Amino acid sequence: MEDSKEKPLQELNPVLSSESVTITSGETVKVDFSLNDVRGNAITVSCGYLMIENYNIVAILNASGENGTVDIPAPAMIRDDTPFDVTVVFTDSANQRVSESKITVNPVPVEGLVKLTESANSFIVSPGAVALFPACKGNTDVKAGATKYAVLWQDAEGLVSHVDPHDDAAIAMFAENKEGNAVIAGLDDADKVVWSWHFWVTKDAPKDVTVGGYTFMDRNIGALTLDEKSDLSTGVVYQYGRKDPFPGIRYSKDGYGLKPIYDADGQETAIVVKENENDNNLQGAIAEPDVYFYQKHVSGQKHNYSWITKDATTFGADNFKALWENDGKKSVYDPCPAGYKVASIAAWEGVKTAGTVEEIWDNDYVTWDNTAIGTYEKYIAGNKRKVQFRGCSYDGLKLTTTGEINASTSNGTLNFANCVGKALPTAEVWCADIEPNYVTTPTQVTYFRGTAAKVNTTGNGNYDDLSAIKVNALTTTGRYGLHYALPVRCIREK
């Protein structure tokens, strides 16, 4: 006699069409599943997963309850390539049956993804990069506390296409086929700047050149070329001790000035020039990285036109030294990318030992600034075409003519001196060292100044004899008030 008793229910034993899938941006991957021995019982399906980005994964059970699909829709732009597991749980509550299966999801990141793992105040990326960067304060692991991000300025329109929070970091997307510099600010919930970072976007990343026992970047921070005839070789400029740059110096028939800059929407904008009114303006400069601070001259006031304080003596030598000098160690305010720091006087003294020093002259230069005629530039015999001094090379390390910026101590107007086409064209960069306790005469007021390495010409131009103008030796005795802005050259940290 045949046994009419119903057989016991077996395990659901789900079978997946795939246990590992690869997914690209914007794609939806479907994984089919089937279940064993359902027999019309009510089955529920749930998905559990942990990952940074939002995939909105769902399981769909067909009417029969015996099969279905797991839908895995990727975000429009995958920024994290970390594989993760989706746990699919099948439950028959009435019969106390539970089974699990796992699907490993392997995301393919958007093209150009670069993970910048080391903290710094500036980063070097290629055009088209999607840069995931640690939103930390300088070279520390201290998070800046930003909840959103904004483009403060960019010197190529549309250079930065987007910037967003990403877990406890941030991600910035850069346009294809565009080079330039940009400053991205981290904001709090009240839209106040808590920190900011410089992005140096270039197809031609800087290379190392070792001279005098120190390894230098082959160009200034932000420079897009080594061609000394281009103002793109100048790079960006900094007030001494500040972590954030200003756009580089433009010198052309349109006059001297900062290079044009644009906001996030591509509208032309400008650096703000403002008088410092604080005894300690360090936090003020962090909160307003796109403001060029200056100090009005007041007889007897001990500031040396500083962006950071109205009284250098009260502010103190130790606080000045903590900006870039920092006992020879990279500081939280150092503007160089990870692995580098601002070159010191000692590093540039090493350059002075170079075995091969070559002067760089531009034989094709045509003057457009009539105020410069007859001053410190050579003329080619028989015509008025000048031979412009473009800097020097020291065992292959170029130091190109840049000039400097300073703000008027009466109204804050930016002045451009010693640039290409002006009197006394000078190749110069800040050194990390501060000059403490500098005493002026006759007022005997104690000032603090930044130091610079520089090379320039000497003589009195308008000579047909090209030998009439001489190039001075490289010096590290340049001294400038802290309201000046100069380029910066980086050296490898030792």
Short mmCIF file of C-alpha atoms in Angstrom, two decimals:
data_model
loop_
_atom_site.label_atom_id
_atom_site.label_comp_id
_atom_site.label_asym_id
_atom_site.label_seq_id
_atom_site.Cartn_x
_atom_site.Cartn_y
_atom_site.Cartn_z
CA MET A 1 0.00 0.00 0.00
CA GLU A 2 1.43 3.38 -1.06
CA ASP A 3 2.31 5.78 1.81
CA SER A 4 0.04 8.82 1.47
CA LYS A 5 1.94 10.84 4.09
CA GLU A 6 3.50 14.07 2.65
CA LYS A 7 7.26 14.05 2.50
CA PRO A 8 9.11 16.45 4.84
CA LEU A 9 10.13 19.81 3.38
CA GLN A 10 13.69 19.99 2.18
CA GLU A 11 15.98 22.99 2.54
CA LEU A 12 15.34 25.86 0.13
CA ASN A 13 18.88 25.49 -1.27
CA PRO A 14 18.90 28.58 -3.50
CA VAL A 15 20.81 28.32 -6.77
CA LEU A 16 22.26 31.54 -8.24
CA SER A 17 23.02 32.16 -11.90
CA SER A 18 26.27 33.80 -10.73
CA GLU A 19 28.05 34.16 -7.42
CA SER A 20 30.37 36.93 -8.63
CA VAL A 21 29.53 39.82 -10.93
CA THR A 22 31.39 42.79 -12.40
CA ILE A 23 29.54 46.08 -12.71
CA THR A 24 30.25 49.39 -14.42
CA SER A 25 28.88 52.91 -13.86
CA GLY A 26 25.16 53.21 -14.59
CA GLU A 27 24.75 49.51 -15.30
CA THR A 28 22.13 47.22 -13.68
CA VAL A 29 23.25 43.62 -13.26
CA LYS A 30 20.61 40.93 -12.72
CA VAL A 31 21.36 37.66 -10.95
CA ASP A 32 18.69 34.97 -11.33
CA PHE A 33 17.91 32.55 -8.52
CA SER A 34 15.75 29.47 -8.03
CA LEU A 35 14.58 27.75 -4.85
CA ASN A 36 14.06 24.13 -3.95
CA ASP A 37 10.86 22.59 -2.59
CA VAL A 38 8.75 25.72 -2.13
CA ARG A 39 5.37 23.88 -2.36
CA GLY A 40 3.38 27.10 -2.39
CA ASN A 41 4.72 28.38 0.91
CA ALA A 42 5.18 32.11 1.39
CA ILE A 43 8.82 32.98 0.89
CA THR A 44 10.42 36.35 1.66
CA VAL A 45 13.74 37.57 0.29
CA SER A 46 15.99 40.29 1.68
CA CYS A 47 19.40 41.65 0.74
CA GLY A 48 22.10 42.85 3.08
CA TYR A 49 25.27 44.62 2.02
CA LEU A 50 27.83 47.11 3.22
CA MET A 51 29.55 49.52 0.85
CA ILE A 52 30.31 53.22 0.57
CA GLU A 53 28.28 54.00 -2.50
CA ASN A 54 24.54 53.63 -2.93
CA TYR A 55 23.54 50.71 -5.14
CA ASN A 56 19.88 50.27 -3.99
CA ILE A 57 20.03 46.49 -4.42
CA VAL A 58 16.70 44.65 -4.37
CA ALA A 59 15.53 41.00 -4.68
CA ILE A 60 12.35 40.31 -6.66
CA LEU A 61 10.48 37.03 -6.13
CA ASN A 62 8.22 35.77 -8.92
CA ALA A 63 4.57 34.89 -8.24
CA SER A 64 5.32 31.19 -7.94
CA GLY A 65 7.78 31.89 -5.17
CA GLU A 66 10.17 29.44 -6.75
CA ASN A 67 12.50 31.83 -8.56
CA GLY A 68 13.31 35.49 -9.12
CA THR A 69 16.13 37.97 -9.60
CA VAL A 70 18.50 40.12 -7.57
CA ASP A 71 18.80 43.53 -9.24
CA ILE A 72 22.09 45.36 -8.65
CA PRO A 73 21.93 48.91 -10.10
CA ALA A 74 25.25 50.80 -10.01
CA PRO A 75 25.48 54.52 -9.33
CA ALA A 76 25.87 56.73 -12.39
CA MET A 77 29.56 57.15 -11.53
CA ILE A 78 31.36 54.43 -9.59
CA ARG A 79 34.07 56.04 -7.52
CA ASP A 80 35.05 53.17 -5.24
CA ASP A 81 36.42 49.93 -6.66
CA THR A 82 36.32 47.98 -3.40
CA PRO A 83 34.56 44.61 -3.92
CA PHE A 84 31.66 43.91 -1.57
CA ASP A 85 29.32 41.00 -0.80
CA VAL A 86 25.55 41.00 -1.09
CA THR A 87 23.97 38.51 1.30
CA VAL A 88 20.60 37.27 0.00
CA VAL A 89 18.42 35.74 2.72
CA PHE A 90 15.47 33.46 1.79
CA THR A 91 12.97 32.86 4.58
CA ASP A 92 10.00 30.52 4.95
CA SER A 93 8.74 31.69 8.31
CA ALA A 94 5.85 29.22 8.55
CA ASN A 95 8.18 26.28 8.29
CA GLN A 96 11.22 27.85 9.95
CA ARG A 97 13.39 27.49 6.90
CA VAL A 98 16.17 30.04 6.23
CA SER A 99 18.86 29.90 3.57
CA GLU A 100 21.56 32.37 2.56
CA SER A 101 23.55 33.00 -0.58
CA LYS A 102 26.28 35.50 -1.34
CA ILE A 103 26.98 37.50 -4.46
CA THR A 104 30.37 39.22 -4.71
CA VAL A 105 30.10 42.52 -6.57
CA ASN A 106 33.25 43.82 -8.28
CA PRO A 107 32.78 47.51 -9.19
CA VAL A 108 34.72 48.95 -12.11
CA PRO A 109 35.52 52.56 -11.18
CA VAL A 110 34.89 55.44 -13.50
CA GLU A 111 37.76 56.01 -15.92
CA GLY A 112 40.47 58.24 -14.47
CA LEU A 113 39.94 57.33 -10.81
CA VAL A 114 43.00 58.21 -8.74
CA LYS A 115 43.19 57.43 -5.04
CA LEU A 116 45.38 60.01 -3.31
CA THR A 117 46.14 58.37 0.00
CA GLU A 118 48.72 60.75 1.49
CA SER A 119 47.51 63.97 3.08
CA ALA A 120 48.83 67.33 1.86
CA ASN A 121 47.72 70.86 1.07
CA SER A 122 48.25 70.31 -2.65
CA PHE A 123 47.82 67.43 -5.07
CA ILE A 124 49.09 66.74 -8.59
CA VAL A 125 46.63 65.09 -10.98
CA SER A 126 46.27 64.58 -14.73
CA PRO A 127 43.52 66.07 -16.91
CA GLY A 128 40.38 63.94 -16.73
CA ALA A 129 41.28 62.59 -13.28
CA VAL A 130 38.63 61.60 -10.77
CA ALA A 131 40.61 62.26 -7.61
CA LEU A 132 39.63 60.69 -4.30
CA PHE A 133 41.62 62.65 -1.72
CA PRO A 134 41.90 62.66 2.09
CA ALA A 135 40.18 65.82 3.29
CA CYS A 136 42.71 66.35 6.09
CA LYS A 137 44.49 69.39 7.48
CA GLY A 138 47.80 69.65 5.67
CA ASN A 139 50.09 66.66 6.10
CA THR A 140 48.26 65.37 9.19
CA ASP A 141 45.59 62.70 9.56
CA VAL A 142 43.26 65.19 11.25
CA LYS A 143 40.04 65.47 9.27
CA ALA A 144 39.15 69.02 8.28
CA GLY A 145 35.52 68.54 9.29
CA ALA A 146 34.04 69.55 5.95
CA THR A 147 30.52 68.43 5.10
CA LYS A 148 30.51 69.88 1.57
CA TYR A 149 32.97 71.27 -0.95
CA ALA A 150 33.19 74.18 -3.37
CA VAL A 151 35.54 75.45 -6.07
CA LEU A 152 36.98 78.79 -4.90
CA TRP A 153 38.85 79.50 -8.12
CA GLN A 154 40.31 77.81 -11.16
CA ASP A 155 42.62 79.39 -13.72
CA ALA A 156 41.15 77.41 -16.63
CA GLU A 157 37.43 77.73 -17.22
CA GLY A 158 35.68 74.42 -16.46
CA LEU A 159 38.84 72.78 -15.10
CA VAL A 160 36.94 71.26 -12.16
CA SER A 161 33.74 69.57 -13.25
CA HIS A 162 32.50 68.43 -9.84
CA VAL A 163 33.54 67.94 -6.21
CA ASP A 164 31.63 65.96 -3.58
CA PRO A 165 32.00 64.41 -0.13
CA HIS A 166 32.89 60.73 -0.22
CA ASP A 167 32.64 58.95 3.12
CA ASP A 168 35.19 60.80 5.30
CA ALA A 169 37.15 61.98 2.25
CA ALA A 170 36.25 63.92 -0.89
CA ILE A 171 36.28 63.36 -4.62
CA ALA A 172 37.05 65.93 -7.30
CA MET A 173 36.50 65.44 -11.02
CA PHE A 174 38.56 67.28 -13.61
CA ALA A 175 37.83 68.01 -17.24
CA GLU A 176 39.53 66.11 -20.03
CA ASN A 177 42.20 67.95 -22.01
CA LYS A 178 42.39 70.93 -19.62
CA GLU A 179 45.37 71.93 -17.50
CA GLY A 180 45.65 74.51 -14.78
CA ASN A 181 45.36 75.16 -11.06
CA ALA A 182 42.37 75.22 -8.75
CA VAL A 183 41.63 75.77 -5.06
CA ILE A 184 38.87 73.63 -3.57
CA ALA A 185 37.43 74.58 -0.19
CA GLY A 186 35.93 72.29 2.43
CA LEU A 187 32.87 73.89 4.04
CA ASP A 188 30.92 73.23 7.22
CA ASP A 189 27.12 73.21 7.47
CA ALA A 190 27.13 77.00 7.75
CA ASP A 191 29.13 77.29 4.47
CA LYS A 192 32.24 78.50 6.32
CA VAL A 193 35.62 77.38 4.97
CA VAL A 194 37.28 74.95 7.38
CA TRP A 195 40.24 74.06 5.12
CA SER A 196 41.19 74.16 1.44
CA TRP A 197 43.39 72.32 -1.03
CA HIS A 198 45.27 73.23 -4.19
CA PHE A 199 45.02 70.97 -7.24
CA TRP A 200 47.75 71.16 -9.84
CA VAL A 201 46.33 69.64 -13.04
CA THR A 202 48.99 68.90 -15.62
CA LYS A 203 49.81 66.46 -18.43
CA ASP A 204 53.50 66.92 -17.66
CA ALA A 205 53.99 66.01 -14.02
CA PRO A 206 57.07 67.50 -12.32
CA LYS A 207 60.20 65.40 -12.19
CA ASP A 208 63.04 65.26 -9.69
CA VAL A 209 66.40 66.92 -10.22
CA THR A 210 69.18 66.39 -7.66
CA VAL A 211 71.66 69.21 -7.15
CA GLY A 212 74.00 69.84 -4.23
CA GLY A 213 72.70 66.89 -2.24
CA TYR A 214 69.03 67.93 -2.41
CA THR A 215 66.31 66.60 -4.69
CA PHE A 216 64.18 69.38 -6.16
CA MET A 217 61.05 69.44 -8.24
CA ASP A 218 62.11 70.60 -11.70
CA ARG A 219 59.57 73.46 -11.65
CA ASN A 220 57.67 75.77 -9.33
CA ILE A 221 54.42 74.63 -7.75
CA GLY A 222 51.64 75.01 -10.31
CA ALA A 223 53.91 75.44 -13.35
CA LEU A 224 52.53 73.80 -16.48
CA THR A 225 55.68 73.93 -18.57
CA LEU A 226 59.47 74.20 -18.36
CA ASP A 227 59.47 76.60 -21.31
CA GLU A 228 61.01 79.72 -19.80
CA LYS A 229 59.42 81.88 -22.54
CA SER A 230 55.94 81.09 -21.24
CA ASP A 231 54.37 82.66 -18.17
CA LEU A 232 52.96 79.19 -17.50
CA SER A 233 56.43 78.34 -16.19
CA THR A 234 55.94 80.75 -13.28
CA GLY A 235 53.46 78.59 -11.43
CA VAL A 236 51.24 79.91 -8.67
CA VAL A 237 52.38 82.36 -5.98
CA TYR A 238 52.16 82.39 -2.19
CA GLN A 239 52.40 84.90 0.60
CA TYR A 240 55.16 83.61 2.87
CA GLY A 241 53.87 80.99 5.31
CA ARG A 242 50.43 80.50 3.75
CA LYS A 243 49.25 77.10 2.57
CA ASP A 244 46.99 78.39 -0.21
CA PRO A 245 48.17 79.87 -3.51
CA PHE A 246 47.10 82.77 -5.65
CA PRO A 247 47.08 82.53 -9.45
CA GLY A 248 50.41 83.08 -11.17
CA ILE A 249 51.76 86.31 -12.64
CA ARG A 250 50.66 87.23 -16.15
CA TYR A 251 53.00 89.29 -18.26
CA SER A 252 51.90 90.19 -21.77
CA LYS A 253 50.97 93.11 -23.99
CA ASP A 254 47.80 93.33 -21.88
CA GLY A 255 49.91 94.31 -18.90
CA TYR A 256 50.99 92.74 -15.64
CA GLY A 257 48.57 91.09 -13.27
CA LEU A 258 47.34 87.84 -11.85
CA LYS A 259 46.22 85.25 -14.37
CA PRO A 260 42.44 85.28 -14.96
CA ILE A 261 40.47 82.98 -12.67
CA TYR A 262 36.95 81.56 -12.76
CA ASP A 263 34.39 80.33 -10.26
CA ALA A 264 32.67 76.94 -10.31
CA ASP A 265 30.18 78.18 -12.93
CA GLY A 266 32.88 79.43 -15.29
CA GLN A 267 32.29 83.09 -14.49
CA GLU A 268 35.39 85.24 -14.21
CA THR A 269 36.15 86.19 -10.64
CA ALA A 270 39.03 87.84 -8.78
CA ILE A 271 41.24 87.54 -5.74
CA VAL A 272 40.12 89.90 -2.98
CA VAL A 273 42.70 92.23 -1.43
CA LYS A 274 41.95 93.15 2.17
CA GLU A 275 43.71 94.77 5.12
CA ASN A 276 44.50 92.50 8.03
CA GLU A 277 43.05 93.83 11.26
CA ASN A 278 43.91 90.90 13.54
CA ASP A 279 46.81 90.41 15.94
CA ASN A 280 46.78 86.75 14.85
CA ASN A 281 45.24 86.30 11.41
CA LEU A 282 46.20 82.65 10.90
CA GLN A 283 42.63 81.41 11.23
CA GLY A 284 41.42 84.34 9.18
CA ALA A 285 43.70 83.29 6.32
CA ILE A 286 42.49 79.70 6.57
CA ALA A 287 38.86 80.87 6.49
CA GLU A 288 39.52 83.15 3.50
CA PRO A 289 42.09 81.40 1.32
CA ASP A 290 41.20 83.57 -1.69
CA VAL A 291 41.95 86.84 0.15
CA TYR A 292 45.31 88.57 -0.28
CA PHE A 293 45.92 90.21 3.10
CA TYR A 294 48.14 93.24 3.54
CA GLN A 295 48.98 95.63 6.36
CA LYS A 296 48.89 99.39 6.09
CA HIS A 297 52.10 101.08 7.12
CA VAL A 298 51.90 102.84 10.48
CA SER A 299 55.10 104.42 11.78
CA GLY A 300 56.46 102.37 14.66
CA GLN A 301 54.03 99.49 14.17
CA LYS A 302 55.86 96.18 14.31
CA HIS A 303 54.32 94.19 11.50
CA ASN A 304 56.47 94.66 8.39
CA TYR A 305 53.29 94.77 6.31
CA SER A 306 52.40 91.25 7.38
CA TRP A 307 49.29 89.27 6.41
CA ILE A 308 49.35 87.46 9.73
CA THR A 309 49.72 90.02 12.52
CA LYS A 310 49.72 93.70 13.41
CA ASP A 311 52.53 93.25 15.94
CA ALA A 312 55.35 90.90 14.99
CA THR A 313 56.98 91.12 18.42
CA THR A 314 53.84 90.02 20.23
CA PHE A 315 53.14 87.30 17.66
CA GLY A 316 56.61 85.94 18.33
CA ALA A 317 59.43 84.27 16.44
CA ASP A 318 58.28 80.74 17.30
CA ASN A 319 54.90 81.29 15.64
CA PHE A 320 56.56 82.66 12.51
CA LYS A 321 58.95 79.72 12.39
CA ALA A 322 56.06 77.26 12.74
CA LEU A 323 54.63 78.39 9.39
CA TRP A 324 57.13 76.85 6.95
CA GLU A 325 60.51 76.63 8.68
CA ASN A 326 59.30 74.31 11.46
CA ASP A 327 62.76 73.09 12.53
CA GLY A 328 63.35 71.63 9.09
CA LYS A 329 60.26 69.39 9.16
CA LYS A 330 57.26 69.76 6.90
CA SER A 331 54.56 71.79 8.65
CA VAL A 332 50.78 71.62 8.48
CA TYR A 333 50.87 74.87 6.45
CA ASP A 334 53.44 73.68 3.92
CA PRO A 335 52.00 74.07 0.38
CA CYS A 336 53.99 71.26 -1.27
CA PRO A 337 52.48 67.92 -2.37
CA ALA A 338 52.98 64.76 -0.31
CA GLY A 339 56.62 63.74 0.00
CA TYR A 340 57.91 67.28 -0.58
CA LYS A 341 58.40 70.45 1.44
CA VAL A 342 59.35 74.06 0.72
CA ALA A 343 63.03 74.27 -0.21
CA SER A 344 65.21 75.73 2.54
CA ILE A 345 68.11 78.15 2.39
CA ALA A 346 70.39 75.15 2.95
CA ALA A 347 68.97 73.45 -0.16
CA TRP A 348 69.57 76.51 -2.34
CA GLU A 349 73.06 76.90 -0.87
CA GLY A 350 73.62 73.37 -2.17
CA VAL A 351 72.51 74.51 -5.64
CA LYS A 352 75.25 77.16 -5.55
CA THR A 353 77.79 74.31 -5.70
CA ALA A 354 76.49 73.19 -9.12
CA GLY A 355 79.26 72.33 -11.55
CA THR A 356 77.45 73.68 -14.63
CA VAL A 357 75.64 77.03 -14.53
CA GLU A 358 73.99 78.22 -17.73
CA GLU A 359 72.38 81.60 -18.32
CA ILE A 360 69.03 81.51 -20.13
CA TRP A 361 68.41 84.32 -22.63
CA ASP A 362 65.43 84.80 -24.94
CA ASN A 363 66.69 86.01 -28.33
CA ASP A 364 63.16 86.31 -29.72
CA TYR A 365 61.81 88.62 -27.06
CA VAL A 366 60.20 91.83 -28.36
CA THR A 367 59.56 94.49 -25.77
CA TRP A 368 56.07 95.90 -25.44
CA ASP A 369 56.63 97.77 -22.16
CA ASN A 370 58.25 101.10 -23.11
CA THR A 371 58.89 101.90 -19.45
CA ALA A 372 61.45 99.10 -19.39
CA ILE A 373 63.56 100.43 -22.26
CA GLY A 374 67.11 101.08 -21.18
CA THR A 375 66.96 99.04 -18.00
CA TYR A 376 68.79 95.82 -17.28
CA GLU A 377 68.14 94.05 -20.57
CA LYS A 378 70.38 93.46 -23.53
CA TYR A 379 69.67 94.77 -27.00
CA ILE A 380 70.64 92.92 -30.12
CA ALA A 381 73.08 95.05 -32.06
CA GLY A 382 71.50 97.18 -34.80
CA ASN A 383 67.87 97.11 -33.65
CA LYS A 384 65.64 97.64 -30.66
CA ARG A 385 64.84 93.99 -30.09
CA LYS A 386 65.81 92.99 -26.60
CA VAL A 387 67.42 89.81 -25.40
CA GLN A 388 65.38 89.03 -22.31
CA PHE A 389 66.91 87.38 -19.24
CA ARG A 390 64.90 84.24 -18.50
CA GLY A 391 66.83 82.77 -15.57
CA CYS A 392 69.59 80.21 -15.04
CA SER A 393 70.07 76.46 -15.03
CA TYR A 394 72.15 74.77 -12.32
CA ASP A 395 73.20 71.22 -13.27
CA GLY A 396 69.90 70.99 -15.14
CA LEU A 397 67.74 72.62 -12.46
CA LYS A 398 66.02 75.65 -13.99
CA LEU A 399 65.19 78.75 -12.00
CA THR A 400 63.16 80.90 -14.40
CA THR A 401 62.35 84.60 -14.33
CA THR A 402 59.15 85.21 -12.38
CA GLY A 403 59.15 88.54 -10.55
CA GLU A 404 57.12 89.18 -7.43
CA ILE A 405 53.91 90.73 -6.13
CA ASN A 406 53.44 93.09 -3.24
CA ALA A 407 50.50 95.08 -1.96
CA SER A 408 50.59 98.85 -1.56
CA THR A 409 50.79 99.71 2.12
CA SER A 410 48.45 102.64 1.56
CA ASN A 411 45.53 101.11 -0.36
CA GLY A 412 46.31 97.43 -1.00
CA THR A 413 46.79 97.76 -4.76
CA LEU A 414 48.82 94.83 -6.06
CA ASN A 415 52.16 95.81 -7.57
CA PHE A 416 54.19 93.63 -9.93
CA ALA A 417 57.96 94.05 -9.87
CA ASN A 418 61.02 92.45 -11.47
CA CYS A 419 58.89 90.52 -13.97
CA VAL A 420 59.73 89.71 -17.56
CA GLY A 421 59.87 92.99 -19.49
CA LYS A 422 60.37 95.10 -16.37
CA ALA A 423 63.53 96.53 -14.89
CA LEU A 424 65.72 94.02 -13.11
CA PRO A 425 63.90 90.82 -14.20
CA THR A 426 64.44 88.28 -11.43
CA ALA A 427 64.12 84.54 -11.06
CA GLU A 428 63.11 83.98 -7.43
CA VAL A 429 61.29 81.65 -5.05
CA TRP A 430 60.56 81.65 -1.34
CA CYS A 431 62.78 79.69 1.02
CA ALA A 432 61.23 77.91 4.00
CA ASP A 433 63.28 79.97 6.47
CA ILE A 434 61.97 83.04 8.26
CA GLU A 435 64.35 85.88 9.09
CA PRO A 436 63.66 86.67 12.75
CA ASN A 437 64.40 89.87 14.61
CA TYR A 438 65.24 91.92 11.56
CA VAL A 439 65.93 95.48 12.70
CA THR A 440 65.42 98.40 10.34
CA THR A 441 66.99 101.81 10.54
CA PRO A 442 66.44 104.53 11.53
CA THR A 443 63.23 103.49 13.31
CA GLN A 444 64.76 100.41 14.95
CA VAL A 445 61.48 98.53 14.61
CA THR A 446 61.68 94.75 14.89
CA TYR A 447 60.29 93.01 11.81
CA PHE A 448 60.10 89.47 10.52
CA ARG A 449 60.68 88.78 6.83
CA GLY A 450 60.58 85.79 4.56
CA THR A 451 63.75 84.66 2.80
CA ALA A 452 64.13 83.98 -0.92
CA ALA A 453 66.58 82.42 -3.36
CA LYS A 454 67.02 84.55 -6.46
CA VAL A 455 69.16 85.41 -9.46
CA ASN A 456 69.05 88.56 -11.59
CA THR A 457 71.11 90.79 -13.84
CA THR A 458 73.19 93.83 -13.16
CA GLY A 459 74.15 96.69 -15.42
CA ASN A 460 72.40 99.51 -17.27
CA GLY A 461 70.72 98.44 -20.49
CA ASN A 462 70.46 99.85 -24.02
CA TYR A 463 73.84 98.44 -24.97
CA ASP A 464 74.63 97.05 -28.39
CA ASP A 465 77.42 95.12 -26.72
CA LEU A 466 75.76 92.02 -25.27
CA SER A 467 78.57 91.63 -22.75
CA ALA A 468 77.54 94.88 -21.03
CA ILE A 469 74.94 93.13 -18.88
CA LYS A 470 76.11 90.60 -16.31
CA VAL A 471 74.17 87.92 -14.46
CA ASN A 472 74.67 87.88 -10.70
CA ALA A 473 75.39 84.68 -8.83
CA LEU A 474 72.50 82.84 -7.18
CA THR A 475 71.89 84.28 -3.73
CA THR A 476 69.85 83.25 -0.70
CA THR A 477 69.95 86.70 0.85
CA GLY A 478 66.63 87.85 -0.59
CA ARG A 479 64.42 89.33 2.14
CA TYR A 480 60.78 90.27 1.66
CA GLY A 481 57.90 91.40 3.82
CA LEU A 482 55.30 88.75 4.47
CA HIS A 483 52.74 90.62 2.35
CA TYR A 484 54.77 89.76 -0.76
CA ALA A 485 53.79 86.83 -2.98
CA LEU A 486 56.43 84.70 -4.71
CA PRO A 487 56.53 81.25 -6.34
CA VAL A 488 57.59 78.19 -4.34
CA ARG A 489 59.93 75.33 -5.25
CA CYS A 490 59.72 72.01 -3.39
CA ILE A 491 62.37 69.53 -2.31
CA ARG A 492 62.02 65.91 -1.31
CA GLU A 493 61.55 65.26 2.38
CA LYS A 494 64.51 63.40 3.80
#
